[in-house]
Coordinates of C-alpha atoms in Angstrom, one line a residue:
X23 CA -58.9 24.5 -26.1
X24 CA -62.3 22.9 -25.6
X25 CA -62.9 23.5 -29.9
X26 CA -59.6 23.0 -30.6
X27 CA -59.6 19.2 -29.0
X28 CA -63.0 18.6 -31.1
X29 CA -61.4 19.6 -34.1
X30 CA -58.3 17.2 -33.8
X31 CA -60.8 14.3 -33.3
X32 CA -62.9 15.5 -36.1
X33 CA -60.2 15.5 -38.4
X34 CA -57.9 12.9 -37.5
X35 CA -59.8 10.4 -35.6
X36 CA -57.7 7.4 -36.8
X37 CA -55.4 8.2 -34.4
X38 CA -57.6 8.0 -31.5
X39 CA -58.5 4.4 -32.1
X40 CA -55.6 2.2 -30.2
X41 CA -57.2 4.5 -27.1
X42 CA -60.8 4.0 -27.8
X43 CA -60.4 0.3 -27.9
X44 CA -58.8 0.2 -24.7
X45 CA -61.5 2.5 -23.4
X46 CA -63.9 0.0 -24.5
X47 CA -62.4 -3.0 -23.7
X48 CA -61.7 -1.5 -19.9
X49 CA -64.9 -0.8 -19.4
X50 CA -66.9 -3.7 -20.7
X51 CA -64.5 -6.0 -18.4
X52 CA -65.3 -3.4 -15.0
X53 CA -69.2 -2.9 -16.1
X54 CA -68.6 -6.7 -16.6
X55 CA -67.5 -7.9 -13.2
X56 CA -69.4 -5.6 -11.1
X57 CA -72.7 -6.3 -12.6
X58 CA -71.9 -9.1 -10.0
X59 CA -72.3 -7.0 -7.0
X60 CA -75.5 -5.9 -8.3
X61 CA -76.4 -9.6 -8.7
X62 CA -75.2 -10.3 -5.6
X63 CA -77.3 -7.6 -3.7
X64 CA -80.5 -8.8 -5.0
X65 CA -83.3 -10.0 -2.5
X66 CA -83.6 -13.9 -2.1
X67 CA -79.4 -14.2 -3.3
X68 CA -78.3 -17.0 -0.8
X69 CA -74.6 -16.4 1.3
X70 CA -72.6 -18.5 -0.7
X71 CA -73.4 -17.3 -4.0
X72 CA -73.4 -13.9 -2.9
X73 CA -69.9 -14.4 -1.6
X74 CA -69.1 -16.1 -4.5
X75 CA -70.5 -13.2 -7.2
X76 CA -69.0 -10.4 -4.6
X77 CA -65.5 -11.9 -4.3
X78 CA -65.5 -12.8 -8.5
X79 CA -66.3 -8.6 -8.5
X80 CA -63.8 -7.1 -5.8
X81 CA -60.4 -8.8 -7.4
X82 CA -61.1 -8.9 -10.9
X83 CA -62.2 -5.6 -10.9
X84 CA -59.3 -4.3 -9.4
X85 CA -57.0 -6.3 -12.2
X86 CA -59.2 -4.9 -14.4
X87 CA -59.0 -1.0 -13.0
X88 CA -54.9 -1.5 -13.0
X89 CA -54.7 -2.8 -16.6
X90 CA -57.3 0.1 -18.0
X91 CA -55.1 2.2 -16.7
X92 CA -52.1 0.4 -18.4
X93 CA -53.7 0.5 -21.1
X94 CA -55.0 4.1 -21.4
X95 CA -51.5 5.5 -20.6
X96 CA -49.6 3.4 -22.9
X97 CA -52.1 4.7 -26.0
X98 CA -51.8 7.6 -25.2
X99 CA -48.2 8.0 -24.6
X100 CA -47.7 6.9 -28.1
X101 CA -50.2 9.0 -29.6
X102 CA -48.5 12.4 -27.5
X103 CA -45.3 11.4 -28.9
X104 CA -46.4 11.2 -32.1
X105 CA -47.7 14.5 -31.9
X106 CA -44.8 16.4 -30.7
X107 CA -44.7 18.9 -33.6
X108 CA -48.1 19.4 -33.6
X109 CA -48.0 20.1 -29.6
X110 CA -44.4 22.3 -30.4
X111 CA -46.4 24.2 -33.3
X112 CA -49.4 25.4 -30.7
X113 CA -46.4 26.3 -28.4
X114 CA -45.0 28.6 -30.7
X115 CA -48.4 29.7 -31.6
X116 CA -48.7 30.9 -27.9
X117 CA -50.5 28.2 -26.0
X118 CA -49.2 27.3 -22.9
X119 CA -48.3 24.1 -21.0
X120 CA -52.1 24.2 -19.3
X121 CA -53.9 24.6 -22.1
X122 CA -52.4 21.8 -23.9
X123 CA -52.9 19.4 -21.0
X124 CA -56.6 20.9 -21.0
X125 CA -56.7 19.8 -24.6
X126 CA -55.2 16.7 -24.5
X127 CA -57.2 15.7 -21.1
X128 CA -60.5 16.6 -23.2
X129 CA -59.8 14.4 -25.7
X130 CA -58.7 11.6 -23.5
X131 CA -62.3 11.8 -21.7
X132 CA -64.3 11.7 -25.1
X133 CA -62.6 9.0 -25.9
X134 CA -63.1 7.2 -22.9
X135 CA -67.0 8.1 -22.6
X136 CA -67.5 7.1 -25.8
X137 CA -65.8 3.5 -25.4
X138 CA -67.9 3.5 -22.2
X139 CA -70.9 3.7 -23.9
X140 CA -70.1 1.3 -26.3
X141 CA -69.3 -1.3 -23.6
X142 CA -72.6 -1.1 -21.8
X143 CA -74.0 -3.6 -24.5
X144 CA -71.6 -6.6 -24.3
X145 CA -71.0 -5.9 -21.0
X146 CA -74.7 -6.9 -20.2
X147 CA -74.1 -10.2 -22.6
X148 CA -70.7 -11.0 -20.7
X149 CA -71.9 -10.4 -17.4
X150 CA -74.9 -13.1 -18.1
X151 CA -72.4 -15.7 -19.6
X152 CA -70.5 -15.1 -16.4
X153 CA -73.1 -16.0 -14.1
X154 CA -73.6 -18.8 -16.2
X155 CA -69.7 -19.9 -15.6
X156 CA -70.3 -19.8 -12.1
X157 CA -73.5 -21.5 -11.8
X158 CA -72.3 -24.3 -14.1
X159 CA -69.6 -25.1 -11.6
X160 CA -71.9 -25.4 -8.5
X161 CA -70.7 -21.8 -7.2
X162 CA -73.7 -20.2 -7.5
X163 CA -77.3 -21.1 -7.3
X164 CA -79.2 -22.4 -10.2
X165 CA -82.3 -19.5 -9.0
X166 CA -80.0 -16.2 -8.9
X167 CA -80.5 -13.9 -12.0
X168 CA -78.3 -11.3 -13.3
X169 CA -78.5 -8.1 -12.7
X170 CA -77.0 -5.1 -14.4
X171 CA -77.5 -2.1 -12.1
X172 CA -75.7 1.2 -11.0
X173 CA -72.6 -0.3 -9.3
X174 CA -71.6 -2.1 -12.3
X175 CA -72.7 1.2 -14.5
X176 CA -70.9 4.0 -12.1
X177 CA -67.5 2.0 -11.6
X178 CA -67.3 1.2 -15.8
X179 CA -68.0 4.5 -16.5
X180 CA -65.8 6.7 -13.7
X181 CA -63.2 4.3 -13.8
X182 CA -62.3 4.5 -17.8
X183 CA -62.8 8.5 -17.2
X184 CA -60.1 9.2 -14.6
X185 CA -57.9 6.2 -16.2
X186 CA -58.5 8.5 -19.4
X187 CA -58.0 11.7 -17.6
X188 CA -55.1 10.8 -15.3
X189 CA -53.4 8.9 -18.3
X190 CA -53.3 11.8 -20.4
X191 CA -52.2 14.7 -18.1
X192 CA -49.6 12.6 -17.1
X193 CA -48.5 11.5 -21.0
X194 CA -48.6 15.4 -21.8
X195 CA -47.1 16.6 -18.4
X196 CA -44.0 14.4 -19.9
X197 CA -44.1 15.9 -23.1
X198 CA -44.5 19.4 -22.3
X199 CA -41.6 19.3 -19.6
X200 CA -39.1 18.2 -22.0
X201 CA -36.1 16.9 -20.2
X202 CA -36.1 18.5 -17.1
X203 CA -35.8 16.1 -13.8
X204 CA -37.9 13.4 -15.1
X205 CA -38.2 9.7 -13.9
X206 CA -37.9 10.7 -9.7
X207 CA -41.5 9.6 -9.0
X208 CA -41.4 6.5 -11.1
X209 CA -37.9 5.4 -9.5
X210 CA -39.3 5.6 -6.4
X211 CA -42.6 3.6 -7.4
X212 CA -40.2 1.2 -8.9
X213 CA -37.8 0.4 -5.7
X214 CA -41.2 1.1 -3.5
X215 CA -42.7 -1.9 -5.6
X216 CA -39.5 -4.3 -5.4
X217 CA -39.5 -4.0 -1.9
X218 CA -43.0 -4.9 -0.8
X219 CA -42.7 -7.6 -3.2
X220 CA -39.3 -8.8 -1.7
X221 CA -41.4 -8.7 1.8
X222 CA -44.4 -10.5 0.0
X223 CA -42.5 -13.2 -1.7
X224 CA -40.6 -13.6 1.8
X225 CA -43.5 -13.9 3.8
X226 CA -45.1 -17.4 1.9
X227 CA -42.6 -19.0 4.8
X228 CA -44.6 -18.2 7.4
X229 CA -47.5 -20.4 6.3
X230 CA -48.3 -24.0 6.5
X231 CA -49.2 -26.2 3.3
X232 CA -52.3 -26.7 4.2
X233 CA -53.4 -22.7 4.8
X234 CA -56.0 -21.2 2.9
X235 CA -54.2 -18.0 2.0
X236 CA -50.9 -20.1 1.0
X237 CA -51.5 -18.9 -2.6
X238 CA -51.9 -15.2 -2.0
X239 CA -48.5 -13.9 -0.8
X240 CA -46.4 -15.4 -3.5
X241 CA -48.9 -14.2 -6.0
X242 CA -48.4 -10.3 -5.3
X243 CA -45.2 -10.8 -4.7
X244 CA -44.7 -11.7 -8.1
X245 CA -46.9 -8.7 -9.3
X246 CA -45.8 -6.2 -7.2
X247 CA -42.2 -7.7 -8.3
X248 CA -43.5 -7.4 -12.1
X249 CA -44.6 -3.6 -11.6
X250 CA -41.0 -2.7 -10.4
X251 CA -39.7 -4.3 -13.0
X252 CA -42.0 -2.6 -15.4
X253 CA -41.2 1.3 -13.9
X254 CA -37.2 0.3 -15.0
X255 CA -37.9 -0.5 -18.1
X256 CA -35.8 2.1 -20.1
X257 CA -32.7 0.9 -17.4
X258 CA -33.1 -3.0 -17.7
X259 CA -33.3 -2.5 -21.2
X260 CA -30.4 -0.1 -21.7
X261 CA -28.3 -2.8 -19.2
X262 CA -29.1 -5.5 -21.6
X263 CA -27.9 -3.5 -24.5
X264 CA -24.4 -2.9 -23.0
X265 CA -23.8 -6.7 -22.8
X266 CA -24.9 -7.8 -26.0
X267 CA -22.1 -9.1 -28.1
X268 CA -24.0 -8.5 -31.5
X269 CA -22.5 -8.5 -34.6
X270 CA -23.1 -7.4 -38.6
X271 CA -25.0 -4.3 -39.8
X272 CA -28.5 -5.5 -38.8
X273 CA -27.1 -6.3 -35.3
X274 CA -25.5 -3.2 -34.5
X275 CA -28.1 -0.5 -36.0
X276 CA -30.8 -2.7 -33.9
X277 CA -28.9 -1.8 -30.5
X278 CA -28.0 1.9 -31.6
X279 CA -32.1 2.3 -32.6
X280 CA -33.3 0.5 -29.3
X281 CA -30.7 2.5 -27.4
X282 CA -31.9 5.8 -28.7
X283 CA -35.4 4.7 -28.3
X284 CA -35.7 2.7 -25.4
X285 CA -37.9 5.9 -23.4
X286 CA -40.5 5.3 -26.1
X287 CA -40.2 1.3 -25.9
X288 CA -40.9 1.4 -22.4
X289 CA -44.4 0.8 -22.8
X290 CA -44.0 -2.1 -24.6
X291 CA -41.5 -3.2 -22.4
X292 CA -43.6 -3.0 -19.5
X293 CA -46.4 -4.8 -21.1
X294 CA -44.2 -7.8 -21.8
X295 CA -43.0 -8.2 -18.1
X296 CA -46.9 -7.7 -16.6
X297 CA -48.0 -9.9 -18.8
X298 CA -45.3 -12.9 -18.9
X299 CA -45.0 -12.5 -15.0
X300 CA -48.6 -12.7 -14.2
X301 CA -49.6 -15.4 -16.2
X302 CA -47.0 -17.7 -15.5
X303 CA -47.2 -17.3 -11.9
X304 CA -50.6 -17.3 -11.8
X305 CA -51.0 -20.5 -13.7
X306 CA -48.0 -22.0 -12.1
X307 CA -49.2 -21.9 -8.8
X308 CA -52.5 -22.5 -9.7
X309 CA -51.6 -26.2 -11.8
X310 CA -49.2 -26.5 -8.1
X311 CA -52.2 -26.2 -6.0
X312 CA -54.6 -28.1 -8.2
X313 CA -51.8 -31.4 -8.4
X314 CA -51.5 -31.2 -4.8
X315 CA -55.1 -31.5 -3.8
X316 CA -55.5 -34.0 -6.5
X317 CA -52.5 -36.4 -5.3
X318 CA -54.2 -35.8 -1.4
X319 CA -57.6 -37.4 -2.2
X320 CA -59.4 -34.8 -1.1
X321 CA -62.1 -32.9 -3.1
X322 CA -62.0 -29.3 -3.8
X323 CA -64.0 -26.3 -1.5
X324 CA -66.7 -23.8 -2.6
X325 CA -63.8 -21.4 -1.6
X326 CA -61.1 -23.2 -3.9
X327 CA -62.9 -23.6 -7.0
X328 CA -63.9 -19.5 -6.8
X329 CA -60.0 -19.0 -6.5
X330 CA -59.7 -21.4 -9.6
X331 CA -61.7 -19.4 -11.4
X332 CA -61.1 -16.0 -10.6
X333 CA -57.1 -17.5 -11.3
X334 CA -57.7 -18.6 -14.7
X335 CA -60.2 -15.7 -15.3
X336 CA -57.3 -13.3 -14.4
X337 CA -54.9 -14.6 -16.7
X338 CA -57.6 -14.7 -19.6
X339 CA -58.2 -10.6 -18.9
X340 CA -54.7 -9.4 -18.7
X341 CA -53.8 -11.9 -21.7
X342 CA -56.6 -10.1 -24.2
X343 CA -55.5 -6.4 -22.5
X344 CA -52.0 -6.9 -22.9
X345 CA -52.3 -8.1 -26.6
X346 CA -53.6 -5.2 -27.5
X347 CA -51.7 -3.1 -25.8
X348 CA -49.3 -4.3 -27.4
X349 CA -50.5 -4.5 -31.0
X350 CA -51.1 -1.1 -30.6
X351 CA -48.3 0.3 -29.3
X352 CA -45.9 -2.0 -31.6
X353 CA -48.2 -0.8 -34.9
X354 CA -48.1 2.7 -33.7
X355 CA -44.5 2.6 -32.8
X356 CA -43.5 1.2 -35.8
X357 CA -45.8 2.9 -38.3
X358 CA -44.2 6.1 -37.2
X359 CA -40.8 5.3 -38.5
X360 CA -41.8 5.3 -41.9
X361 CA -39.2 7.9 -42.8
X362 CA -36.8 6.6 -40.8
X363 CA -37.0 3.5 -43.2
X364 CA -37.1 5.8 -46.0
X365 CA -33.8 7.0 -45.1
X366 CA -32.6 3.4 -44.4
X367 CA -33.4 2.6 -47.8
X368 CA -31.9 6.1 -49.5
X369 CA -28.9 5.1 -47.8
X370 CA -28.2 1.4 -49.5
X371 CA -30.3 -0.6 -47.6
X372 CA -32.7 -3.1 -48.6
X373 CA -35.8 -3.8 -47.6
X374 CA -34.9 -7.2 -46.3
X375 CA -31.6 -5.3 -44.4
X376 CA -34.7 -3.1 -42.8
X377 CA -37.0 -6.5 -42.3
X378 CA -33.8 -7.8 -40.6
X379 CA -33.0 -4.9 -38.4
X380 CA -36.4 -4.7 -37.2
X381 CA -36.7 -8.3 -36.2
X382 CA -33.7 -8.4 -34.4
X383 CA -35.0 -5.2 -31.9
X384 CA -38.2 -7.2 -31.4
X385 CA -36.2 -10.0 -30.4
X386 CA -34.2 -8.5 -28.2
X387 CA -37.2 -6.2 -26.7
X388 CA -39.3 -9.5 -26.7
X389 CA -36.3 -11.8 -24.8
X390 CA -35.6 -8.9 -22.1
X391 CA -39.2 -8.8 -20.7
X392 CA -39.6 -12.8 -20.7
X393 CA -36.3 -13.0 -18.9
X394 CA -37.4 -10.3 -16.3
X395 CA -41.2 -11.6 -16.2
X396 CA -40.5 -15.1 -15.8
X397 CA -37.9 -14.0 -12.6
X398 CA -40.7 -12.0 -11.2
X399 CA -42.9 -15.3 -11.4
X400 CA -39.9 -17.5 -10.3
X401 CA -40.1 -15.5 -7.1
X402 CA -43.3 -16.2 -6.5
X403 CA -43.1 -19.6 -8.0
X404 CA -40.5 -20.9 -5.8
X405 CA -41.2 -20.4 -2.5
X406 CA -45.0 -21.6 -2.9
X407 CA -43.8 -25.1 -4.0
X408 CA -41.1 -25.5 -1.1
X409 CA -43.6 -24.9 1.1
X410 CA -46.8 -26.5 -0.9
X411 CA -45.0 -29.2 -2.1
X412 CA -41.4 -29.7 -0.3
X413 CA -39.7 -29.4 -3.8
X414 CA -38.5 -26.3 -5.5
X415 CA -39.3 -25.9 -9.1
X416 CA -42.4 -27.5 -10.2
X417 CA -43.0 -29.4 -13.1
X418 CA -45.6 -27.1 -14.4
X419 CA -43.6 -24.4 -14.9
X420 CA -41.6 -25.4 -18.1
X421 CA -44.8 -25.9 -20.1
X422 CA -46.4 -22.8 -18.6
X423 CA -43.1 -20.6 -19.2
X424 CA -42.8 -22.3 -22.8
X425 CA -46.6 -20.8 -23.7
X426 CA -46.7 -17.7 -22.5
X427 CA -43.2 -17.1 -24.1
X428 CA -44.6 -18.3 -27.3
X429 CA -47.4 -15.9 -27.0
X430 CA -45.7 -12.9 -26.0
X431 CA -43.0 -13.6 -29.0
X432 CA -45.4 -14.4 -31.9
X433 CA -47.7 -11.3 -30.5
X434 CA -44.6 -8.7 -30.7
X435 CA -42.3 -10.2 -33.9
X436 CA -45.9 -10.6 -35.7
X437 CA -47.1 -7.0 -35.3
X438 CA -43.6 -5.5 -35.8
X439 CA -42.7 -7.5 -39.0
X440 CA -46.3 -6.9 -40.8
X441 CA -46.4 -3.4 -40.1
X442 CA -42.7 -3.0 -41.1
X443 CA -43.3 -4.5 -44.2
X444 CA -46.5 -2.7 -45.1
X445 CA -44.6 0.7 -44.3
X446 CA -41.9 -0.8 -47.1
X447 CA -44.2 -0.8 -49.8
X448 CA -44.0 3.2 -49.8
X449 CA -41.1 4.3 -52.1
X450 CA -38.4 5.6 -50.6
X451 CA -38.3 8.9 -51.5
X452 CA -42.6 9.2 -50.9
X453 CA -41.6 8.2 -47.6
X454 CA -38.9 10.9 -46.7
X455 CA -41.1 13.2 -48.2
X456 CA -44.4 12.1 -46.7
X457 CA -43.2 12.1 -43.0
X458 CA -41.3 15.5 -43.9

């Protein structure tokens, strides 16, 4: 299984690239972040810049070990189900459900050691402008040098392999059972999620204005709320499909197609809640807390400014990792329809009916996770500016909602559109032929 796995990559490596970006990208953000523990554990490092550089370390990097993972599995969930007939044909051929996950596992860690690798380099450059960030801002002192040591090594390297690893023997352990009992395990996670963020969201009463961990509870509320959101995406997105009153040809083969599809859209559903609920509420609340200490006179702590930037370093991470998740999963999603459009076209279509169609299922895809993002970050939202601010919805929030909308919509119509269009220049019958 071992030769067999070297030989896919060997041949067809293109289609290993969406997960060896990730890889990389993963990586070089861990390596990264905890190159500031090692800087922080240096001899002469004062208390407040070493709490600074290890706090910056512990919650970024545990962003950034959720989103590799993300990001991993959704790469390489599209690139199993693209090779269904290839996994079917070694089926037949007498390998067994084991050695196929061996296979696929094996790949997955290449991959993954290999982006590693590759991340050690700007890893070293971003974890040096980094310190710089801080020490610009008066966090850190002016006399602390970087350093990029084992901690920040270990963690980028393990963390990409079992993100690799566990993301791909759980994308083939889907593929190979077929569709026997699936989905117990993730409703579960999904309701387990809901509920802690309920509880999470619930518990921002219980402080005072003027507490230091005000900002915390709303803000996994709204994440943990996001996740559960993200686990149902096939069923929030079948829901919305049975109460849209679309009409005409390009309406109606837009619902059938995201209907039929909606298991293999969950990825890129999922990415569109995560990332509109986590930077809006994470901004939100931040702008909320920033006006408020502004309009009170006083002047900012050590310990609010790190929680400023970690905030806005947060939202800068997951908005890079969840644009290309979903360039990637949108390109390979939609490249793989080719003769699906072929067919289209056979059939009377145009290529503008097609262009049509396929906007309309982004823009339904795109408007179902802003709606369900931006009520995960309302929760959150809400009851930190009753008890922040005494009102109820902030200010802040419209501009903040409009932008990361914006984003999330010209990310997903962009990618779909381009690479529909580029899959249009194929003849027809090529097409049929080609993906035959």
């Amino acid at each position: 299984m071992f030769m067999l796995a070297m030989r896919s990559m060997r041949h067809r490596p293109g289609r290993f690239l969406a997960t060896l970006l990730c890889a990389f990208l993963g990586a070089a953000i861990i390596m990264t972040f905890n190159s500031m523990h090692d800087t922080a554990g240096q001899d002469g490092v004062d208390s407040t810049s070493a709490e600074t550089l290890s706090t910056a370390a512990g919650v970024v990097g545990g962003y950034g070990t959720l989103l590799v993972f993300f990001a991993v599995a959704s790469a390489l969930t599209v690139n199993v189900r693209q090779r269904a007939a290839e996994l079917a044909l070694l089926r037949c051929s007498g390998a067994t459900p084991a050695q196929l996950k061996r296979m696929v596992v094996g790949e997955a860690v290449v991959v993954g050691l290999v982006g590693s690798v590759l991340a050690i380099g700007p890893a070293m450059l971003g974890g040096r402008a980094l310190l710089e960030v801080f020490q610009d801002s008066g966090q850190v002192a002016e006399s602390v040098d970087h350093s990029f040591g084992p901690i920040a090594l270990l963690t980028g390297i393990d963390i990409t392999l079992l993100a690799s690893a566990g993301a791909a023997f759980l994308a083939v352990r889907r593929a190979t059972r077929g569709h026997e009992q699936r989905g117990g395990a993730r409703k579960f996670l999904a309701y387990a999620a809901l509920v802690a963020g309920a509880v999470a969201v619930c518990s921002t009463f219980v402080f005072s204005a003027t507490d230091a961990a005000l900002m915390a509870p709303p803000a996994y509320g709204a994440i943990l709320l996001s996740v559960g959101f993200a686990l149902m995406a096939p069923r929030l997105l079948g829901g919305v499909l049975d109460r849209l009153p679309l009409s005409g040809a390009s309406g109606w083969l837009a619902v059938r197609n995201l209907r039929e599809r909606a298991g293999h859209l969950a990825g890129i559903l999922m990415s569109l809640i995560l990332f509109t609920a986590v930077a809006t509420a994470t901004l939100t609340l931040q702008a909320v807390e920033s006006d408020a200490v502004e309009a009170s006179g006083l002047t900012k702590s050590i310990d609010a400014k790190n929680l400023e930037t970690l905030n806005f370093t947060v939202v800068g991470i997951i908005v890079v990792f969840v644009c290309v998740m979903l360039v990637n999963s949108l390109y390979a999603a939609t490249s793989y329809r080719g003769r699906e459009f072929g067919q289209q076209r056979l059939s009377g279509a145009t290529p503008g009916q097609v262009l049509g169609t396929v906007g309309v299922e982004t823009v339904i895809l795109t408007v179902t996770g802003v709606l369900f993002g931006m009520a995960a970050a309302l929760a959150g939202i809400v009851p930190f500016t009753v008890v922040r601010t005494d009102g109820v919805l902030p200010g802040e929030v419209y501009g903040i909602g409009v932008a990361v909308a914006a984003i999330a919509a010209a990310v997903t119509l962009g990618t779909s559109l381009v690479t529909a269009r580029r899959m249009l220049r194929t003849p027809a019958v090529g097409a049929v032929a080609v993906a035959s």
